[in-house]
Amino acid sequence: MDFAFDNSFHDAMPGFYAPAEAAKPSAPTLLIFNHALADRLGIDAAGVSDAQLARIFSGEEMPGGANPLALAYAGHQFGHFSPQLGDGRALLLGEIVAPDGARFDVQLKGSGPTPFSRNGDGKAAIGPVLREFLVSEAMAAMGIATTRALAAVATGDRVQREQAHPGAVLTRIASSHIRVGTFQFFAAHFGADHVVQLSDYAVRRHFPELAEAANTHLALLDG
């Protein structure tokens, strides 16, 4: 199954992410696959078995061209600023360009620990995975900008929270995973040069019309 990845963040922004790998699930089983969204993204799933979809969208099998990575970011948590959070249970497989030219991230959520997991297991339980799938697709249907859900896969493993739950992985689609907290992280740890580099990339990817502005970075803030 070919995603035809075009991984601009991985290629252009070394030092702004940590390479990572998915944990291997014991018995991945496809719960739901969003064929309409796959068509929108230009992903040809015709003739692909549920078993193969489960392997790909659980992280057991990496599609060709994937460059799995976790992004660092900062933010406020429990009422306080935390200078390092990051994708603790999410793995960005790469970027694909849809038939209309729009660029999207393909991310696994709940696929295991990353360098930003802070001693967490990086896993997700089946209940929250299905809830996010339903809510994000409902919001999209109502015209509310949000992440999208491409697939949900049961892993066959147990996830321990207050009690043990069946584990699952959600495949999440977004125009990118650059956050305000991404800028906060690099401002807090590395300074202005990194913030400028990240800003320039964000403009190229999301707001190319700002490239002609007198002050591109100020125009990005004003936008």
Coordinates of N, CA and C in Angstrom, one line a residue:
M1 N 0.9 -1.2 0.0 CA 0.0 0.0 0.0 C 0.9 1.2 0.0
D2 N 0.8 2.1 -1.0 CA 1.7 3.2 -1.2 C 1.0 4.5 -0.8
F3 N 1.6 5.3 0.1 CA 1.1 6.5 0.5 C 1.6 7.7 -0.3
A4 N 2.7 7.5 -1.0 CA 3.4 8.5 -1.8 C 3.7 9.7 -0.9
F5 N 4.5 9.4 0.2 CA 4.8 10.4 1.2 C 5.7 11.5 0.5
D6 N 5.6 12.7 1.0 CA 6.4 13.9 0.7 C 6.7 14.6 2.0
N7 N 7.7 14.2 2.7 CA 7.9 14.5 4.1 C 8.7 15.8 4.3
S8 N 8.1 17.0 4.1 CA 8.8 18.2 4.1 C 9.3 18.6 5.5
F9 N 8.6 18.3 6.5 CA 9.0 18.7 7.9 C 10.3 17.8 8.2
H10 N 10.2 16.5 8.0 CA 11.3 15.7 8.2 C 12.6 16.1 7.5
D11 N 12.4 16.5 6.2 CA 13.5 16.8 5.3 C 14.1 18.2 5.6
A12 N 13.2 19.2 5.9 CA 13.6 20.6 6.0 C 14.0 21.0 7.4
M13 N 13.5 20.2 8.4 CA 13.6 20.7 9.8 C 14.3 19.7 10.8
P14 N 15.5 19.2 10.4 CA 16.2 18.4 11.3 C 16.5 19.1 12.6
G15 N 16.4 18.4 13.7 CA 16.6 19.1 15.0 C 15.3 19.6 15.6
F16 N 14.2 19.5 14.9 CA 12.9 20.0 15.4 C 12.0 18.8 15.8
Y17 N 12.6 17.6 15.8 CA 11.8 16.4 16.1 C 12.7 15.3 16.5
A18 N 12.1 14.2 17.1 CA 12.9 13.1 17.5 C 12.4 11.9 16.7
P19 N 13.3 11.1 16.0 CA 12.9 9.9 15.4 C 12.3 8.9 16.4
A20 N 11.3 8.2 16.0 CA 10.7 7.2 16.9 C 10.1 6.1 16.1
E21 N 9.8 5.0 16.8 CA 9.2 3.8 16.2 C 7.9 3.4 17.0
A22 N 7.0 2.8 16.3 CA 5.8 2.3 16.9 C 6.1 1.0 17.6
A23 N 5.4 0.7 18.7 CA 5.5 -0.6 19.4 C 4.7 -1.6 18.6
K24 N 5.2 -2.8 18.6 CA 4.5 -3.8 17.8 C 3.3 -4.4 18.5
P25 N 2.1 -4.3 18.0 CA 0.9 -4.8 18.6 C 0.9 -6.3 18.5
S26 N 0.2 -7.0 19.5 CA 0.2 -8.4 19.5 C -0.7 -9.0 18.5
A27 N -1.9 -8.4 18.3 CA -2.9 -8.9 17.4 C -3.8 -7.8 16.8
P28 N -3.2 -7.0 15.9 CA -4.0 -5.9 15.4 C -5.2 -6.3 14.6
T29 N -6.4 -5.6 14.9 CA -7.6 -5.9 14.2 C -8.3 -4.6 13.8
L30 N -8.6 -4.5 12.5 CA -9.3 -3.3 12.1 C -10.7 -3.1 12.7
L31 N -10.9 -2.0 13.3 CA -12.2 -1.7 13.8 C -13.1 -0.9 12.8
I32 N -12.5 0.2 12.2 CA -13.2 1.0 11.2 C -12.1 1.7 10.4
F33 N -12.5 1.8 9.1 CA -11.6 2.6 8.1 C -12.5 3.5 7.4
N34 N -12.0 4.8 7.3 CA -12.8 5.9 6.7 C -12.4 5.9 5.2
H35 N -13.2 5.2 4.4 CA -12.9 5.1 2.9 C -13.1 6.5 2.3
A36 N -14.1 7.3 2.7 CA -14.3 8.6 2.1 C -13.1 9.5 2.3
L37 N -12.6 9.5 3.5 CA -11.4 10.3 3.8 C -10.2 9.8 3.0
A38 N -10.0 8.5 2.9 CA -8.9 7.9 2.1 C -9.0 8.4 0.7
D39 N -10.2 8.5 0.1 CA -10.4 9.0 -1.2 C -10.0 10.4 -1.3
R40 N -10.4 11.2 -0.3 CA -10.0 12.6 -0.3 C -8.5 12.8 -0.2
L41 N -7.8 11.9 0.4 CA -6.3 12.0 0.6 C -5.6 11.4 -0.6
G42 N -6.3 10.7 -1.5 CA -5.6 10.1 -2.6 C -5.0 8.7 -2.2
I43 N -5.4 8.1 -1.1 CA -4.9 6.8 -0.6 C -5.8 5.8 -1.3
D44 N -5.2 4.9 -2.1 CA -5.9 3.9 -2.8 C -5.9 2.6 -1.9
A45 N -7.1 2.4 -1.3 CA -7.2 1.2 -0.4 C -8.0 0.1 -1.1
A46 N -8.3 0.2 -2.4 CA -9.0 -0.8 -3.1 C -8.2 -2.1 -3.1
G47 N -8.8 -3.2 -2.8 CA -8.2 -4.5 -2.8 C -7.3 -4.7 -1.6
V48 N -7.1 -3.8 -0.7 CA -6.3 -4.0 0.4 C -7.1 -4.6 1.5
S49 N -6.6 -5.7 2.1 CA -7.4 -6.5 3.0 C -7.5 -5.8 4.4
D50 N -8.5 -6.1 5.2 CA -8.6 -5.5 6.5 C -7.4 -5.9 7.3
A51 N -6.8 -7.1 7.1 CA -5.7 -7.5 7.9 C -4.5 -6.6 7.6
Q52 N -4.3 -6.2 6.4 CA -3.1 -5.3 6.0 C -3.4 -3.9 6.5
L53 N -4.6 -3.4 6.4 CA -4.9 -2.1 6.9 C -4.7 -2.1 8.4
A54 N -5.0 -3.2 9.1 CA -4.8 -3.2 10.6 C -3.3 -3.2 10.9
R55 N -2.5 -3.9 10.1 CA -1.0 -3.9 10.3 C -0.4 -2.5 10.1
I56 N -0.9 -1.8 9.0 CA -0.4 -0.5 8.7 C -0.8 0.5 9.7
F57 N -2.1 0.6 10.1 CA -2.6 1.6 10.9 C -2.6 1.3 12.4
S58 N -1.9 0.2 12.8 CA -1.5 0.0 14.1 C 0.0 0.3 14.4
G59 N 0.7 0.4 13.3 CA 2.2 0.6 13.4 C 3.0 -0.6 13.3
E60 N 2.3 -1.8 13.2 CA 3.1 -3.0 13.0 C 3.9 -3.0 11.7
E61 N 3.3 -2.4 10.7 CA 4.0 -2.4 9.4 C 4.1 -1.0 8.9
M62 N 5.3 -0.5 8.7 CA 5.5 0.9 8.2 C 5.3 0.9 6.7
P63 N 4.5 1.8 6.2 CA 4.3 1.9 4.7 C 5.6 2.5 4.1
G64 N 5.9 2.2 2.9 CA 7.1 2.7 2.2 C 7.1 4.2 2.2
G65 N 8.3 4.8 2.5 CA 8.4 6.2 2.5 C 8.1 6.9 3.8
A66 N 7.7 6.2 4.8 CA 7.4 6.8 6.1 C 8.7 7.2 6.8
N67 N 8.7 8.3 7.5 CA 9.8 8.7 8.3 C 9.2 9.0 9.7
P68 N 8.9 8.0 10.5 CA 8.2 8.2 11.8 C 9.0 9.1 12.7
L69 N 8.3 10.0 13.3 CA 8.9 11.0 14.2 C 7.9 11.5 15.2
A70 N 8.4 12.0 16.3 CA 7.6 12.7 17.4 C 8.1 14.1 17.5
L71 N 7.1 15.0 17.6 CA 7.4 16.5 17.7 C 7.4 16.9 19.2
A72 N 8.3 17.9 19.4 CA 8.4 18.5 20.7 C 7.5 19.7 20.7
Y73 N 6.9 20.0 21.9 CA 6.2 21.2 22.1 C 6.1 21.5 23.6
A74 N 5.8 22.7 23.9 CA 5.6 23.2 25.3 C 4.1 23.6 25.5
G75 N 3.8 24.0 26.7 CA 2.4 24.4 26.9 C 2.0 24.4 28.3
H76 N 0.8 24.8 28.6 CA 0.3 24.9 30.0 C -0.4 23.6 30.3
Q77 N -0.1 23.1 31.5 CA -0.7 21.9 32.0 C -0.9 22.0 33.5
F78 N -2.1 21.7 33.9 CA -2.5 21.8 35.3 C -2.2 23.2 35.9
G79 N -2.5 24.2 35.0 CA -2.3 25.6 35.5 C -1.0 26.2 35.5
H80 N 0.0 25.4 35.0 CA 1.4 25.9 35.0 C 2.0 25.7 33.6
F81 N 3.0 26.5 33.2 CA 3.7 26.4 32.0 C 4.7 25.2 32.1
S82 N 4.6 24.3 31.2 CA 5.6 23.2 31.1 C 6.5 23.4 29.9
P83 N 7.8 23.6 30.0 CA 8.6 23.9 28.9 C 8.9 22.7 28.0
Q84 N 8.5 21.5 28.4 CA 8.7 20.4 27.5 C 7.5 19.4 27.7
L85 N 6.7 19.3 26.7 CA 5.7 18.2 26.6 C 6.0 17.3 25.5
G86 N 5.4 17.5 24.3 CA 5.8 16.7 23.2 C 4.8 15.6 22.9
D87 N 5.0 14.9 21.7 CA 4.1 13.8 21.3 C 4.5 12.6 22.1
G88 N 3.9 12.4 23.3 CA 4.3 11.3 24.1 C 3.6 10.0 23.7
R89 N 2.5 10.0 22.9 CA 1.9 8.8 22.5 C 1.4 9.0 21.0
A90 N 2.1 9.8 20.3 CA 1.7 10.0 18.9 C 2.9 9.9 18.0
L91 N 2.7 9.4 16.9 CA 3.8 9.1 15.9 C 3.4 9.6 14.6
L92 N 4.2 10.6 14.1 CA 3.9 11.2 12.8 C 4.6 10.3 11.7
L93 N 3.8 9.6 10.9 CA 4.4 8.8 9.9 C 5.0 9.6 8.7
G94 N 4.3 10.6 8.4 CA 4.8 11.5 7.2 C 3.7 12.3 6.7
E95 N 3.9 13.0 5.6 CA 3.0 13.9 4.9 C 2.6 13.3 3.5
I96 N 1.4 13.5 3.2 CA 0.9 13.1 1.9 C 0.3 14.4 1.2
V97 N 0.4 14.4 -0.1 CA -0.2 15.5 -0.8 C -1.4 15.0 -1.6
A98 N -2.6 15.5 -1.2 CA -3.9 15.0 -1.8 C -4.0 15.4 -3.3
P99 N -4.9 14.8 -4.0 CA -5.0 15.1 -5.4 C -5.2 16.6 -5.7
D100 N -5.8 17.3 -4.8 CA -6.0 18.8 -5.0 C -4.8 19.6 -4.6
G101 N -3.8 19.0 -4.2 CA -2.6 19.7 -3.8 C -2.4 20.0 -2.3
A102 N -3.5 19.8 -1.5 CA -3.4 20.0 -0.1 C -2.5 19.0 0.6
R103 N -1.8 19.5 1.6 CA -0.8 18.6 2.3 C -1.4 18.2 3.6
F104 N -1.2 16.9 4.0 CA -1.8 16.4 5.3 C -0.7 15.6 6.0
D105 N -0.7 15.7 7.3 CA 0.0 14.8 8.2 C -0.8 13.5 8.4
V106 N -0.1 12.4 8.4 CA -0.7 11.1 8.8 C 0.0 10.7 10.2
Q107 N -0.8 10.6 11.2 CA -0.2 10.4 12.6 C -1.0 9.2 13.3
L108 N -0.2 8.4 13.9 CA -0.7 7.3 14.7 C -0.8 7.8 16.2
K109 N -1.9 7.7 16.8 CA -2.1 8.0 18.2 C -2.3 6.8 19.1
G110 N -1.4 6.6 20.0 CA -1.6 5.4 20.9 C -0.7 4.2 20.4
S111 N 0.3 4.5 19.6 CA 1.2 3.5 19.0 C 2.4 3.2 19.9
G112 N 2.5 3.7 21.1 CA 3.6 3.3 22.0 C 4.4 4.5 22.4
P113 N 5.4 4.3 23.2 CA 6.2 5.4 23.8 C 7.1 6.1 22.8
T114 N 7.4 7.3 23.0 CA 8.4 8.1 22.2 C 9.4 8.8 23.2
P115 N 10.3 9.5 22.7 CA 11.3 10.2 23.6 C 10.6 11.2 24.4
F116 N 9.3 11.6 24.2 CA 8.6 12.6 25.0 C 7.5 12.0 25.8
S117 N 7.6 10.7 26.1 CA 6.5 10.0 26.8 C 6.6 10.2 28.3
R118 N 7.7 10.7 28.8 CA 7.9 11.0 30.3 C 7.4 9.8 31.1
N119 N 8.0 8.6 30.8 CA 7.7 7.4 31.6 C 6.3 6.8 31.3
G120 N 5.5 7.4 30.4 CA 4.2 6.9 30.1 C 4.3 5.7 29.1
D121 N 3.3 5.0 28.9 CA 3.3 3.8 28.0 C 3.1 4.2 26.6
G122 N 2.6 5.4 26.3 CA 2.4 5.8 24.9 C 1.2 5.1 24.2
K123 N 0.4 4.4 25.0 CA -0.7 3.6 24.5 C -2.0 4.4 24.6
A124 N -3.1 3.9 24.0 CA -4.4 4.4 24.1 C -5.4 3.3 24.3
A125 N -6.4 3.6 25.0 CA -7.5 2.6 25.2 C -8.6 2.7 24.1
I126 N -9.3 1.6 23.9 CA -10.2 1.6 22.8 C -11.3 2.6 22.9
G127 N -11.8 2.9 24.2 CA -12.9 3.8 24.3 C -12.6 5.2 23.9
P128 N -11.5 5.9 24.3 CA -11.1 7.2 23.8 C -10.8 7.2 22.4
V129 N -10.2 6.1 21.8 CA -10.0 6.1 20.4 C -11.3 6.2 19.6
L130 N -12.2 5.4 19.9 CA -13.5 5.4 19.2 C -14.2 6.7 19.4
R131 N -14.1 7.3 20.6 CA -14.8 8.5 20.9 C -14.2 9.6 20.0
E132 N -12.9 9.7 19.9 CA -12.2 10.7 19.1 C -12.6 10.5 17.6
F133 N -12.6 9.3 17.2 CA -13.0 9.0 15.8 C -14.4 9.6 15.5
L134 N -15.4 9.3 16.4 CA -16.7 9.7 16.1 C -16.9 11.2 16.3
V135 N -16.3 11.8 17.3 CA -16.4 13.3 17.5 C -15.7 14.1 16.4
S136 N -14.5 13.7 16.0 CA -13.8 14.4 15.0 C -14.5 14.4 13.7
E137 N -15.1 13.2 13.3 CA -15.8 13.1 12.0 C -17.1 13.8 12.1
A138 N -17.8 13.8 13.2 CA -19.0 14.6 13.4 C -18.7 16.1 13.2
M139 N -17.7 16.6 13.9 CA -17.3 18.0 13.7 C -17.0 18.3 12.3
A140 N -16.3 17.5 11.6 CA -15.9 17.7 10.2 C -17.2 17.8 9.4
A141 N -18.2 16.9 9.6 CA -19.4 16.9 8.9 C -20.2 18.2 9.1
M142 N -20.0 18.8 10.3 CA -20.7 20.0 10.6 C -19.9 21.3 10.1
G143 N -18.8 21.0 9.4 CA -18.0 22.1 8.9 C -17.1 22.8 9.9
I144 N -16.9 22.2 11.0 CA -16.0 22.7 12.1 C -14.6 22.2 11.8
A145 N -13.6 23.1 11.7 CA -12.3 22.7 11.4 C -11.7 21.9 12.5
T146 N -11.2 20.7 12.2 CA -10.6 19.8 13.3 C -9.7 18.8 12.6
T147 N -9.1 18.0 13.4 CA -8.4 16.8 12.9 C -9.4 15.8 12.4
R148 N -9.0 14.9 11.5 CA -9.9 13.9 11.0 C -9.4 12.5 11.4
A149 N -10.3 11.5 11.3 CA -9.9 10.2 11.7 C -10.0 9.3 10.5
L150 N -8.9 8.6 10.2 CA -8.8 7.7 9.1 C -9.0 6.3 9.4
A151 N -8.6 5.8 10.6 CA -8.7 4.4 10.9 C -8.6 4.3 12.4
A152 N -9.3 3.2 12.9 CA -9.1 2.8 14.3 C -8.8 1.3 14.3
V153 N -7.8 0.9 15.1 CA -7.4 -0.5 15.1 C -7.2 -1.0 16.5
A154 N -7.8 -2.1 16.9 CA -7.6 -2.7 18.2 C -6.2 -3.4 18.1
T155 N -5.4 -3.3 19.2 CA -4.1 -3.8 19.2 C -4.0 -5.3 19.7
G156 N -5.0 -5.7 20.4 CA -4.9 -7.0 21.1 C -4.2 -7.0 22.4
D157 N -3.7 -5.8 22.8 CA -3.0 -5.7 24.0 C -3.9 -5.0 25.1
R158 N -3.5 -5.1 26.3 CA -4.2 -4.4 27.4 C -3.5 -3.1 27.8
V159 N -4.2 -2.1 28.1 CA -3.7 -0.8 28.5 C -4.1 -0.6 29.9
Q160 N -3.2 -0.4 30.8 CA -3.5 -0.2 32.2 C -3.7 1.2 32.6
R161 N -4.9 1.6 33.0 CA -5.2 2.9 33.5 C -5.7 2.7 35.0
E162 N -6.8 3.1 35.4 CA -7.4 2.8 36.7 C -7.6 1.3 36.7
Q163 N -7.9 0.7 35.6 CA -8.0 -0.7 35.4 C -7.6 -1.1 34.0
A164 N -7.5 -2.3 33.6 CA -7.0 -2.7 32.3 C -8.1 -2.5 31.3
H165 N -7.7 -2.0 30.1 CA -8.7 -1.8 29.0 C -8.0 -2.3 27.7
P166 N -8.9 -2.7 26.8 CA -8.3 -3.1 25.5 C -7.6 -1.9 24.8
G167 N -6.5 -2.2 24.2 CA -5.8 -1.1 23.6 C -6.2 -0.9 22.1
A168 N -5.9 0.3 21.6 CA -6.3 0.6 20.2 C -5.4 1.8 19.7
V169 N -5.3 2.0 18.4 CA -4.6 3.0 17.8 C -5.5 3.8 16.9
L170 N -5.4 5.1 16.9 CA -6.2 6.0 16.0 C -5.2 6.6 15.0
T171 N -5.6 6.6 13.7 CA -4.9 7.3 12.7 C -5.5 8.6 12.5
R172 N -4.8 9.7 12.8 CA -5.3 11.0 12.8 C -4.7 11.8 11.6
I173 N -5.5 12.6 11.0 CA -5.1 13.4 9.8 C -5.3 14.9 10.2
A174 N -4.2 15.7 9.9 CA -4.3 17.1 10.1 C -3.5 17.8 9.0
S175 N -3.7 19.1 8.8 CA -3.0 19.9 7.9 C -1.5 20.0 8.3
S176 N -1.3 20.0 9.6 CA 0.1 19.8 10.1 C -0.1 19.6 11.6
H177 N 1.0 19.3 12.3 CA 1.0 19.2 13.8 C 1.9 20.3 14.4
I178 N 2.1 21.4 13.7 CA 2.8 22.6 14.3 C 1.8 23.3 15.2
R179 N 2.2 23.5 16.4 CA 1.3 24.1 17.4 C 1.9 25.5 17.9
V180 N 1.1 26.3 18.6 CA 1.7 27.4 19.3 C 2.7 26.9 20.3
G181 N 2.5 25.7 20.9 CA 3.4 25.2 21.8 C 4.7 24.7 21.1
T182 N 4.7 24.5 19.9 CA 5.9 24.2 19.1 C 6.9 25.4 19.1
F183 N 6.3 26.5 18.9 CA 7.1 27.8 18.9 C 7.5 28.0 20.4
Q184 N 6.7 27.8 21.4 CA 7.1 28.0 22.7 C 8.2 27.1 23.2
F185 N 8.2 25.9 22.7 CA 9.3 25.0 23.1 C 10.6 25.5 22.6
F186 N 10.7 25.8 21.3 CA 12.0 26.3 20.7 C 12.4 27.7 21.2
A187 N 11.4 28.5 21.5 CA 11.8 29.8 22.1 C 12.4 29.6 23.5
A188 N 11.8 28.6 24.3 CA 12.3 28.4 25.7 C 13.7 27.7 25.7
H189 N 13.9 26.9 24.7 CA 15.1 26.0 24.8 C 16.3 26.5 23.9
F190 N 15.9 27.1 22.7 CA 17.0 27.3 21.7 C 17.1 28.7 21.2
G191 N 16.1 29.5 21.5 CA 16.2 31.0 21.1 C 15.6 31.4 19.8
A192 N 15.9 32.6 19.4 CA 15.3 33.3 18.3 C 15.5 32.6 17.0
D193 N 16.7 32.1 16.7 CA 17.1 31.6 15.4 C 16.1 30.4 15.1
H194 N 15.9 29.5 16.1 CA 15.0 28.4 15.8 C 13.6 28.8 15.6
V195 N 13.1 29.9 16.4 CA 11.8 30.4 16.2 C 11.6 30.9 14.8
V196 N 12.6 31.6 14.3 CA 12.6 32.2 12.9 C 12.5 31.0 11.9
Q197 N 13.3 30.0 12.1 CA 13.3 28.9 11.2 C 12.0 28.2 11.1
L198 N 11.4 28.0 12.3 CA 10.1 27.3 12.4 C 9.0 28.2 11.8
S199 N 9.1 29.5 12.0 CA 8.2 30.5 11.4 C 8.2 30.5 9.9
D200 N 9.4 30.5 9.4 CA 9.6 30.4 7.9 C 9.0 29.2 7.3
Y201 N 9.2 28.0 8.0 CA 8.6 26.8 7.5 C 7.1 26.9 7.6
A202 N 6.5 27.4 8.7 CA 5.1 27.5 8.8 C 4.5 28.3 7.7
V203 N 5.2 29.4 7.4 CA 4.7 30.3 6.3 C 4.7 29.6 5.0
R204 N 5.8 28.9 4.7 CA 5.9 28.2 3.4 C 4.8 27.1 3.3
R205 N 4.5 26.5 4.4 CA 3.6 25.4 4.3 C 2.1 25.8 4.4
H206 N 1.8 26.8 5.2 CA 0.4 27.1 5.5 C 0.0 28.5 4.9
F207 N 0.9 29.4 4.8 CA 0.5 30.8 4.4 C 1.5 31.3 3.4
P208 N 1.6 30.7 2.3 CA 2.6 31.2 1.3 C 2.3 32.6 0.8
E209 N 1.1 33.0 0.9 CA 0.8 34.4 0.5 C 1.4 35.4 1.3
L210 N 1.9 35.0 2.5 CA 2.6 36.0 3.4 C 4.0 36.2 3.0
A211 N 4.6 35.5 2.1 CA 6.0 35.6 1.8 C 6.3 37.0 1.2
E212 N 5.3 37.6 0.6 CA 5.5 38.9 0.0 C 5.3 40.1 1.0
A213 N 4.9 39.8 2.2 CA 4.7 40.8 3.2 C 6.0 41.5 3.6
A214 N 5.8 42.8 4.0 CA 7.0 43.5 4.4 C 7.7 42.9 5.6
N215 N 7.0 42.4 6.5 CA 7.5 41.6 7.7 C 6.7 40.3 7.8
T216 N 7.3 39.3 7.3 CA 6.6 38.0 7.2 C 6.3 37.5 8.5
H217 N 7.1 37.6 9.5 CA 6.9 37.0 10.8 C 5.8 37.8 11.6
L218 N 5.8 39.1 11.4 CA 4.7 39.9 12.0 C 3.4 39.6 11.3
A219 N 3.4 39.4 10.0 CA 2.2 39.0 9.3 C 1.6 37.7 9.7
L220 N 2.5 36.7 10.1 CA 2.1 35.5 10.6 C 1.4 35.6 11.9
L221 N 1.9 36.5 12.8 CA 1.2 36.7 14.1 C -0.1 37.4 13.8
D222 N -0.2 38.4 12.9 CA -1.4 39.1 12.7 C -2.5 38.2 12.1
G223 N -2.0 37.2 11.3 CA -3.0 36.3 10.7 C -3.7 35.4 11.7

